[in-house]
C-alpha cells in the first residue's frame, strides 16, 4: 500500500511539474518534456491526457515547430503559480481589495480568499511586508486595511466569531459578532454580521473598525437576510433620523442611473414606475433630491412629508404668481 501511495504521489507531482512547464513556454516538444521530467515520451503522452481530463486544453501538433501547447478552453481550470508569482498575485489582490478601485475590490477579495486557502505559511510574512509598500489614489471608495478585510473574510468563510472596537455615540465599544458577508458599496466596505450583544443583525463600516480579530469559536449560521440589500437599505435610510418612500413615475433602471446606491434603494413597481427609499437628517433635503430627478412622483410615507409637500407647493405657487414688476 505504501508503494502504491508513493507511486500515486510521484505521478501527481510529475503532472503538476508538467503543467508548470507548459505554462512557462508556448511550445514544448515531446522529447524536451521527457528529458525535463526524466521519463519516456510515452509517459509524457499519458500525463498530457491526465491534464486534459482535469480540464486543461493541451494541444498537440506534428511536424517542424510542432509539440505540446497549453491552449485556452471554455472553463477556467486551476492555475499553478510558483512562489514569486503567488507573492505578486497576492500583493496585487491586497491592493485591489483595500483600495478605491470601484467594482474591483469585491472580486479581488474573493480571489484573495481562495488563494489564502492554499498559500504556504512561509510566504505570508513576505506578502505582508510587500503589501505595506503598495498604495493607491483616486476613485471613490474609502481605503481600508487589506489585512482587516482578510481577517473578516476568513472569519466569514470559516464561520468563527469576530471581535472589534467600534464607535457608538461618544464612546468606542467592543463588539462580538457572527460575521456573515462583506459587502462593497460604491464608497465603502461593510460587514453584515449578527451582533451577539444586541441580539440582531447589524451592518458595520469596516473603515471604522479597530482591533479586529477572529476567534476560534465556531458558530452555526443563522437564517440571514440578503446581505447586499440589507446593507444598502441601512446605508441609504436606516442610519438617518428620517426616512421617506416615494413612488416615482420612471423605470427603476432610469432612476438607478441617476441615484448612487448609497443614497437610495430603488425597487421596480411595474408599469414603468419604481419605489425609492431614502433617508436624511432633513426631510426637505430628501424631497429636493427626488424632485430634481425630473420625474413625476408621489410621497408614500411619512404622512408629515405629504403635508410638507402641500406647504411648499403653495409657497412656490405664490412665488410664481407674484408680480415681479418691470425689469
mmCIF file of C-alpha atoms in Angstrom:
data_model
loop_
_atom_site.group_PDB
_atom_site.id
_atom_site.type_symbol
_atom_site.label_atom_id
_atom_site.label_comp_id
_atom_site.label_asym_id
_atom_site.label_seq_id
_atom_site.Cartn_x
_atom_site.Cartn_y
_atom_site.Cartn_z
ATOM 1 C CA UNK A 1 0.000 0.000 0.000
ATOM 2 C CA UNK A 2 2.859 2.390 0.824
ATOM 3 C CA UNK A 3 4.440 1.678 -2.559
ATOM 4 C CA UNK A 4 1.158 2.411 -4.327
ATOM 5 C CA UNK A 5 0.737 5.663 -2.421
ATOM 6 C CA UNK A 6 4.306 6.596 -3.301
ATOM 7 C CA UNK A 7 3.698 5.921 -6.995
ATOM 8 C CA UNK A 8 0.496 7.962 -6.953
ATOM 9 C CA UNK A 9 2.217 10.859 -5.216
ATOM 10 C CA UNK A 10 5.074 10.701 -7.708
ATOM 11 C CA UNK A 11 2.644 10.780 -10.633
ATOM 12 C CA UNK A 12 0.771 13.743 -9.152
ATOM 13 C CA UNK A 13 3.982 15.705 -8.612
ATOM 14 C CA UNK A 14 5.128 14.917 -12.158
ATOM 15 C CA UNK A 15 1.819 16.027 -13.679
ATOM 16 C CA UNK A 16 1.955 19.293 -11.724
ATOM 17 C CA UNK A 17 5.544 19.805 -12.893
ATOM 18 C CA UNK A 18 4.396 19.188 -16.463
ATOM 19 C CA UNK A 19 1.645 21.797 -16.032
ATOM 20 C CA UNK A 20 4.200 24.291 -14.745
ATOM 21 C CA UNK A 21 6.431 23.695 -17.773
ATOM 22 C CA UNK A 22 3.526 24.170 -20.197
ATOM 23 C CA UNK A 23 2.707 27.487 -18.523
ATOM 24 C CA UNK A 24 6.299 28.710 -18.836
ATOM 25 C CA UNK A 25 6.730 28.355 -22.586
ATOM 26 C CA UNK A 26 4.434 28.395 -25.600
ATOM 27 C CA UNK A 27 5.516 25.105 -27.202
ATOM 28 C CA UNK A 28 7.439 22.060 -25.932
ATOM 29 C CA UNK A 29 8.392 19.018 -27.961
ATOM 30 C CA UNK A 30 7.728 15.579 -26.538
ATOM 31 C CA UNK A 31 11.454 14.716 -26.196
ATOM 32 C CA UNK A 32 12.123 18.047 -24.420
ATOM 33 C CA UNK A 33 9.405 17.377 -21.847
ATOM 34 C CA UNK A 34 10.544 13.778 -21.399
ATOM 35 C CA UNK A 35 14.087 14.957 -20.703
ATOM 36 C CA UNK A 36 12.971 17.621 -18.209
ATOM 37 C CA UNK A 37 10.713 15.178 -16.369
ATOM 38 C CA UNK A 38 13.101 12.207 -16.550
ATOM 39 C CA UNK A 39 10.531 9.915 -18.180
ATOM 40 C CA UNK A 40 9.785 8.431 -21.579
ATOM 41 C CA UNK A 41 7.786 10.206 -24.314
ATOM 42 C CA UNK A 42 5.048 7.618 -23.770
ATOM 43 C CA UNK A 43 4.743 8.705 -20.108
ATOM 44 C CA UNK A 44 4.547 12.323 -21.259
ATOM 45 C CA UNK A 45 1.613 11.425 -23.514
ATOM 46 C CA UNK A 46 -0.176 9.737 -20.598
ATOM 47 C CA UNK A 47 0.419 12.746 -18.335
ATOM 48 C CA UNK A 48 -0.902 15.070 -21.037
ATOM 49 C CA UNK A 49 -4.091 13.001 -21.112
ATOM 50 C CA UNK A 50 -4.350 13.343 -17.318
ATOM 51 C CA UNK A 51 -4.176 17.133 -17.673
ATOM 52 C CA UNK A 52 -6.859 17.092 -20.355
ATOM 53 C CA UNK A 53 -9.094 15.049 -18.042
ATOM 54 C CA UNK A 54 -8.652 17.753 -15.388
ATOM 55 C CA UNK A 55 -9.840 20.396 -17.867
ATOM 56 C CA UNK A 56 -6.548 21.773 -19.221
ATOM 57 C CA UNK A 57 -6.723 22.148 -23.039
ATOM 58 C CA UNK A 58 -3.320 20.760 -24.041
ATOM 59 C CA UNK A 59 -2.939 20.788 -27.845
ATOM 60 C CA UNK A 60 -0.508 18.604 -29.768
ATOM 61 C CA UNK A 61 0.748 19.318 -33.305
ATOM 62 C CA UNK A 62 3.021 17.308 -35.595
ATOM 63 C CA UNK A 63 5.919 18.324 -37.826
ATOM 64 C CA UNK A 64 8.535 21.056 -37.682
ATOM 65 C CA UNK A 65 7.687 23.590 -34.992
ATOM 66 C CA UNK A 66 5.109 21.236 -33.519
ATOM 67 C CA UNK A 67 4.787 19.979 -29.979
ATOM 68 C CA UNK A 68 2.627 20.390 -26.915
ATOM 69 C CA UNK A 69 0.955 23.725 -26.209
ATOM 70 C CA UNK A 70 -1.388 24.840 -23.438
ATOM 71 C CA UNK A 71 -4.409 26.453 -25.083
ATOM 72 C CA UNK A 72 -7.474 28.366 -23.986
ATOM 73 C CA UNK A 73 -10.576 26.443 -23.007
ATOM 74 C CA UNK A 74 -14.206 27.280 -22.255
ATOM 75 C CA UNK A 75 -13.729 26.880 -18.492
ATOM 76 C CA UNK A 76 -11.026 28.236 -16.197
ATOM 77 C CA UNK A 77 -9.001 25.359 -14.703
ATOM 78 C CA UNK A 78 -6.848 25.805 -11.580
ATOM 79 C CA UNK A 79 -3.671 27.834 -12.109
ATOM 80 C CA UNK A 80 -0.241 26.711 -10.967
ATOM 81 C CA UNK A 81 1.891 29.508 -9.501
ATOM 82 C CA UNK A 82 5.448 29.453 -8.254
ATOM 83 C CA UNK A 83 6.407 31.355 -5.079
ATOM 84 C CA UNK A 84 7.234 34.663 -6.763
ATOM 85 C CA UNK A 85 4.076 34.557 -8.914
ATOM 86 C CA UNK A 86 1.945 33.800 -5.844
ATOM 87 C CA UNK A 87 3.506 36.715 -3.928
ATOM 88 C CA UNK A 88 2.972 39.138 -6.805
ATOM 89 C CA UNK A 89 -0.639 37.986 -7.238
ATOM 90 C CA UNK A 90 -1.465 38.230 -3.535
ATOM 91 C CA UNK A 91 0.064 41.708 -3.174
ATOM 92 C CA UNK A 92 -1.878 42.944 -6.217
ATOM 93 C CA UNK A 93 -5.117 41.495 -4.831
ATOM 94 C CA UNK A 94 -4.465 43.052 -1.425
ATOM 95 C CA UNK A 95 -4.036 46.438 -3.069
ATOM 96 C CA UNK A 96 -7.204 45.978 -5.128
ATOM 97 C CA UNK A 97 -9.274 44.793 -2.160
ATOM 98 C CA UNK A 98 -8.224 47.572 0.176
ATOM 99 C CA UNK A 99 -8.006 50.355 -2.347
ATOM 100 C CA UNK A 100 -10.536 52.526 -4.055
ATOM 101 C CA UNK A 101 -10.938 50.890 -7.445
ATOM 102 C CA UNK A 102 -14.708 50.815 -7.928
ATOM 103 C CA UNK A 103 -16.063 47.387 -8.868
ATOM 104 C CA UNK A 104 -12.721 45.607 -8.424
ATOM 105 C CA UNK A 105 -12.471 45.351 -4.655
ATOM 106 C CA UNK A 106 -15.106 42.654 -4.079
ATOM 107 C CA UNK A 107 -13.729 40.470 -6.901
ATOM 108 C CA UNK A 108 -10.170 40.970 -5.621
ATOM 109 C CA UNK A 109 -11.202 39.955 -2.114
ATOM 110 C CA UNK A 110 -12.969 36.843 -3.423
ATOM 111 C CA UNK A 111 -9.891 35.777 -5.385
ATOM 112 C CA UNK A 112 -7.630 36.559 -2.435
ATOM 113 C CA UNK A 113 -9.789 34.451 -0.122
ATOM 114 C CA UNK A 114 -9.403 31.467 -2.468
ATOM 115 C CA UNK A 115 -5.647 31.999 -2.723
ATOM 116 C CA UNK A 116 -5.419 32.283 1.065
ATOM 117 C CA UNK A 117 -6.667 28.713 1.445
ATOM 118 C CA UNK A 118 -3.630 27.252 -0.325
ATOM 119 C CA UNK A 119 -0.966 29.892 0.331
ATOM 120 C CA UNK A 120 2.073 28.376 2.120
ATOM 121 C CA UNK A 121 2.827 29.808 5.549
ATOM 122 C CA UNK A 122 6.380 30.674 4.503
ATOM 123 C CA UNK A 123 5.027 33.244 2.015
ATOM 124 C CA UNK A 124 2.671 35.107 4.362
ATOM 125 C CA UNK A 125 5.332 37.303 6.025
ATOM 126 C CA UNK A 126 6.807 38.329 2.687
ATOM 127 C CA UNK A 127 3.376 39.211 1.288
ATOM 128 C CA UNK A 128 2.515 41.229 4.412
ATOM 129 C CA UNK A 129 5.760 43.186 4.149
ATOM 130 C CA UNK A 130 5.323 43.917 0.446
ATOM 131 C CA UNK A 131 1.660 44.906 0.758
ATOM 132 C CA UNK A 132 2.649 47.654 3.187
ATOM 133 C CA UNK A 133 4.502 49.413 0.393
ATOM 134 C CA UNK A 134 1.533 49.473 -2.003
ATOM 135 C CA UNK A 135 -0.794 52.470 -2.070
ATOM 136 C CA UNK A 136 -3.416 53.849 -4.448
ATOM 137 C CA UNK A 137 -5.120 57.138 -5.159
ATOM 138 C CA UNK A 138 -8.279 58.271 -6.918
ATOM 139 C CA UNK A 139 -11.619 56.522 -7.033
ATOM 140 C CA UNK A 140 -14.489 56.973 -4.639
ATOM 141 C CA UNK A 141 -14.147 54.123 -2.140
ATOM 142 C CA UNK A 142 -12.730 54.797 1.325
ATOM 143 C CA UNK A 143 -9.476 52.790 1.619
ATOM 144 C CA UNK A 144 -9.307 50.130 4.344
ATOM 145 C CA UNK A 145 -6.546 47.931 5.700
ATOM 146 C CA UNK A 146 -6.357 44.813 3.477
ATOM 147 C CA UNK A 147 -5.316 42.726 6.499
ATOM 148 C CA UNK A 148 -8.570 43.690 8.219
ATOM 149 C CA UNK A 149 -10.527 42.648 5.135
ATOM 150 C CA UNK A 150 -8.707 39.316 5.033
ATOM 151 C CA UNK A 151 -9.311 38.687 8.747
ATOM 152 C CA UNK A 152 -13.033 39.322 8.308
ATOM 153 C CA UNK A 153 -13.184 37.314 5.061
ATOM 154 C CA UNK A 154 -11.565 34.330 6.789
ATOM 155 C CA UNK A 155 -13.994 34.629 9.709
ATOM 156 C CA UNK A 156 -16.958 34.645 7.302
ATOM 157 C CA UNK A 157 -15.531 31.699 5.406
ATOM 158 C CA UNK A 158 -14.629 29.619 8.481
ATOM 159 C CA UNK A 159 -17.800 30.575 10.423
ATOM 160 C CA UNK A 160 -15.955 31.759 13.536
ATOM 161 C CA UNK A 161 -16.802 34.673 15.807
ATOM 162 C CA UNK A 162 -15.040 38.007 15.326
ATOM 163 C CA UNK A 163 -14.456 40.990 17.575
ATOM 164 C CA UNK A 164 -13.574 44.634 17.010
ATOM 165 C CA UNK A 165 -13.758 48.064 18.611
ATOM 166 C CA UNK A 166 -16.472 50.231 17.067
ATOM 167 C CA UNK A 167 -17.675 53.786 17.791
ATOM 168 C CA UNK A 168 -21.137 54.107 19.275
ATOM 169 C CA UNK A 169 -22.186 57.657 20.053
ATOM 170 C CA UNK A 170 -19.414 59.339 22.034
ATOM 171 C CA UNK A 171 -17.670 56.119 23.056
ATOM 172 C CA UNK A 172 -15.974 53.120 21.488
ATOM 173 C CA UNK A 173 -17.234 49.682 22.462
ATOM 174 C CA UNK A 174 -16.034 46.153 21.831
ATOM 175 C CA UNK A 175 -18.430 44.273 19.556
ATOM 176 C CA UNK A 176 -18.766 40.476 19.387
ATOM 177 C CA UNK A 177 -20.340 39.246 16.166
ATOM 178 C CA UNK A 178 -21.021 36.249 13.981
ATOM 179 C CA UNK A 179 -19.744 37.554 10.613
ATOM 180 C CA UNK A 180 -21.803 36.655 7.566
ATOM 181 C CA UNK A 181 -20.759 38.657 4.484
ATOM 182 C CA UNK A 182 -18.504 41.504 3.421
ATOM 183 C CA UNK A 183 -20.337 43.952 1.147
ATOM 184 C CA UNK A 184 -18.665 46.563 -1.068
ATOM 185 C CA UNK A 185 -20.622 49.690 -1.971
ATOM 186 C CA UNK A 186 -19.579 52.418 -4.370
ATOM 187 C CA UNK A 187 -17.966 54.226 -1.420
ATOM 188 C CA UNK A 188 -17.141 51.830 1.421
ATOM 189 C CA UNK A 189 -16.735 48.260 2.705
ATOM 190 C CA UNK A 190 -19.333 46.935 5.152
ATOM 191 C CA UNK A 191 -19.659 43.793 7.259
ATOM 192 C CA UNK A 192 -23.073 42.200 7.713
ATOM 193 C CA UNK A 193 -22.980 40.278 10.988
ATOM 194 C CA UNK A 194 -25.159 39.054 13.821
ATOM 195 C CA UNK A 195 -24.410 41.208 16.867
ATOM 196 C CA UNK A 196 -24.259 38.840 19.844
ATOM 197 C CA UNK A 197 -24.593 41.580 22.469
ATOM 198 C CA UNK A 198 -27.549 43.294 20.782
ATOM 199 C CA UNK A 199 -29.144 40.065 19.552
ATOM 200 C CA UNK A 200 -29.805 41.189 15.993
ATOM 201 C CA UNK A 201 -28.391 41.723 12.509
ATOM 202 C CA UNK A 202 -26.233 44.807 12.032
ATOM 203 C CA UNK A 203 -24.080 46.327 9.316
ATOM 204 C CA UNK A 204 -20.700 47.817 10.252
ATOM 205 C CA UNK A 205 -18.375 50.108 8.326
ATOM 206 C CA UNK A 206 -15.028 48.349 8.017
ATOM 207 C CA UNK A 207 -13.070 51.626 7.941
ATOM 208 C CA UNK A 208 -14.414 52.445 11.426
ATOM 209 C CA UNK A 209 -13.229 49.176 12.991
ATOM 210 C CA UNK A 210 -10.133 48.848 15.174
ATOM 211 C CA UNK A 211 -8.511 45.887 16.863
ATOM 212 C CA UNK A 212 -10.161 43.386 14.522
ATOM 213 C CA UNK A 213 -9.605 39.754 15.485
ATOM 214 C CA UNK A 214 -11.115 36.376 14.701
ATOM 215 C CA UNK A 215 -11.734 33.799 17.408
ATOM 216 C CA UNK A 216 -11.557 30.014 17.169
ATOM 217 C CA UNK A 217 -15.131 29.641 18.448
ATOM 218 C CA UNK A 218 -17.257 28.323 15.592
ATOM 219 C CA UNK A 219 -20.960 29.103 15.243
ATOM 220 C CA UNK A 220 -23.862 27.576 13.374
ATOM 221 C CA UNK A 221 -25.027 30.035 10.669
ATOM 222 C CA UNK A 222 -28.432 31.620 11.264
ATOM 223 C CA UNK A 223 -31.049 32.383 8.634
ATOM 224 C CA UNK A 224 -29.695 35.615 7.210
ATOM 225 C CA UNK A 225 -31.180 38.471 5.175
ATOM 226 C CA UNK A 226 -29.933 39.272 1.697
ATOM 227 C CA UNK A 227 -26.575 40.842 2.518
ATOM 228 C CA UNK A 228 -26.344 43.423 -0.261
ATOM 229 C CA UNK A 229 -29.981 44.523 0.082
ATOM 230 C CA UNK A 230 -29.761 44.785 3.878
ATOM 231 C CA UNK A 231 -26.581 46.856 3.817
ATOM 232 C CA UNK A 232 -27.839 49.119 1.046
ATOM 233 C CA UNK A 233 -31.076 49.837 2.910
ATOM 234 C CA UNK A 234 -29.116 50.505 6.112
ATOM 235 C CA UNK A 235 -26.766 52.916 4.368
ATOM 236 C CA UNK A 236 -29.471 54.687 2.371
ATOM 237 C CA UNK A 237 -32.127 55.076 5.058
ATOM 238 C CA UNK A 238 -31.867 53.296 8.420
ATOM 239 C CA UNK A 239 -28.804 55.226 9.615
ATOM 240 C CA UNK A 240 -30.673 58.536 9.237
ATOM 241 C CA UNK A 241 -33.165 60.012 11.727
ATOM 242 C CA UNK A 242 -35.768 60.452 8.955
ATOM 243 C CA UNK A 243 -36.806 58.026 6.199
ATOM 244 C CA UNK A 244 -39.140 58.515 3.254
ATOM 245 C CA UNK A 245 -40.692 56.398 0.487
ATOM 246 C CA UNK A 246 -41.675 57.710 -2.927
ATOM 247 C CA UNK A 247 -43.441 56.290 -5.963
ATOM 248 C CA UNK A 248 -41.507 57.671 -8.921
ATOM 249 C CA UNK A 249 -43.075 57.654 -12.400
ATOM 250 C CA UNK A 250 -39.981 56.359 -14.210
ATOM 251 C CA UNK A 251 -38.423 52.917 -14.747
ATOM 252 C CA UNK A 252 -36.169 51.598 -11.997
ATOM 253 C CA UNK A 253 -33.197 51.395 -14.373
ATOM 254 C CA UNK A 254 -33.542 55.072 -15.273
ATOM 255 C CA UNK A 255 -33.661 56.168 -11.628
ATOM 256 C CA UNK A 256 -30.787 53.888 -10.582
ATOM 257 C CA UNK A 257 -28.625 55.597 -13.182
ATOM 258 C CA UNK A 258 -29.392 58.948 -11.514
ATOM 259 C CA UNK A 259 -29.020 57.956 -7.855
ATOM 260 C CA UNK A 260 -25.929 56.408 -6.192
ATOM 261 C CA UNK A 261 -26.712 53.069 -4.465
ATOM 262 C CA UNK A 262 -25.548 54.544 -1.159
ATOM 263 C CA UNK A 263 -28.135 57.372 -1.425
ATOM 264 C CA UNK A 264 -31.343 55.422 -2.065
ATOM 265 C CA UNK A 265 -32.852 51.982 -2.597
ATOM 266 C CA UNK A 266 -34.714 51.728 -5.908
ATOM 267 C CA UNK A 267 -37.240 48.904 -6.394
ATOM 268 C CA UNK A 268 -39.247 48.294 -9.590
ATOM 269 C CA UNK A 269 -43.029 48.552 -9.214
ATOM 270 C CA UNK A 270 -44.185 47.757 -12.769
ATOM 271 C CA UNK A 271 -45.940 49.980 -15.321
ATOM 272 C CA UNK A 272 -42.710 51.928 -15.810
ATOM 273 C CA UNK A 273 -42.650 53.100 -12.191
ATOM 274 C CA UNK A 274 -40.428 52.414 -9.198
ATOM 275 C CA UNK A 275 -40.293 52.841 -5.439
ATOM 276 C CA UNK A 276 -37.483 54.941 -3.933
ATOM 277 C CA UNK A 277 -36.495 54.587 -0.285
ATOM 278 C CA UNK A 278 -34.114 57.174 1.137
ATOM 279 C CA UNK A 279 -33.214 58.926 4.359
ATOM 280 C CA UNK A 280 -31.595 62.062 5.658
ATOM 281 C CA UNK A 281 -31.198 64.433 8.546
ATOM 282 C CA UNK A 282 -33.795 66.709 6.986
ATOM 283 C CA UNK A 283 -36.850 65.545 5.009
ATOM 284 C CA UNK A 284 -36.839 68.734 2.929
ATOM 285 C CA UNK A 285 -33.439 67.753 1.513
ATOM 286 C CA UNK A 286 -34.666 64.232 0.691
ATOM 287 C CA UNK A 287 -37.700 65.736 -1.051
ATOM 288 C CA UNK A 288 -35.497 68.140 -3.004
ATOM 289 C CA UNK A 289 -33.283 65.344 -4.318
ATOM 290 C CA UNK A 290 -36.293 63.361 -5.549
ATOM 291 C CA UNK A 291 -37.807 66.494 -7.114
ATOM 292 C CA UNK A 292 -34.588 67.223 -9.014
ATOM 293 C CA UNK A 293 -34.658 63.771 -10.648
ATOM 294 C CA UNK A 294 -37.076 65.343 -13.106
ATOM 295 C CA UNK A 295 -39.852 62.720 -12.920
ATOM 296 C CA UNK A 296 -43.361 62.809 -11.584
ATOM 297 C CA UNK A 297 -43.640 61.247 -8.129
ATOM 298 C CA UNK A 298 -45.882 60.662 -5.128
ATOM 299 C CA UNK A 299 -44.960 60.640 -1.445
ATOM 300 C CA UNK A 300 -45.906 57.290 0.102
ATOM 301 C CA UNK A 301 -44.641 57.984 3.620
ATOM 302 C CA UNK A 302 -44.281 59.556 6.113
ATOM 303 C CA UNK A 303 -47.592 61.473 6.376
ATOM 304 C CA UNK A 304 -45.847 64.642 7.584
ATOM 305 C CA UNK A 305 -43.908 64.796 4.314
ATOM 306 C CA UNK A 306 -47.190 64.777 2.377
ATOM 307 C CA UNK A 307 -48.308 67.824 4.364
ATOM 308 C CA UNK A 308 -44.929 69.438 3.827
ATOM 309 C CA UNK A 309 -45.300 68.998 0.053
ATOM 310 C CA UNK A 310 -48.563 70.948 0.130
ATOM 311 C CA UNK A 311 -46.992 73.757 2.146
ATOM 312 C CA UNK A 312 -44.028 74.028 -0.218
ATOM 313 C CA UNK A 313 -46.305 73.822 -3.278
ATOM 314 C CA UNK A 314 -48.423 76.737 -2.027
ATOM 315 C CA UNK A 315 -45.295 78.758 -1.324
ATOM 316 C CA UNK A 316 -43.897 78.079 -4.815
ATOM 317 C CA UNK A 317 -47.222 78.949 -6.463
ATOM 318 C CA UNK A 318 -47.343 82.186 -4.554
ATOM 319 C CA UNK A 319 -43.784 82.999 -5.556
ATOM 320 C CA UNK A 320 -44.555 82.307 -9.216
ATOM 321 C CA UNK A 321 -47.761 84.345 -9.201
ATOM 322 C CA UNK A 322 -46.240 87.405 -7.558
ATOM 323 C CA UNK A 323 -45.912 90.439 -9.820
ATOM 324 C CA UNK A 324 -42.212 90.997 -10.181
ATOM 325 C CA UNK A 325 -42.796 94.376 -11.856
ATOM 326 C CA UNK A 326 -40.909 95.746 -14.845
ATOM 327 C CA UNK A 327 -37.357 94.566 -15.429
#
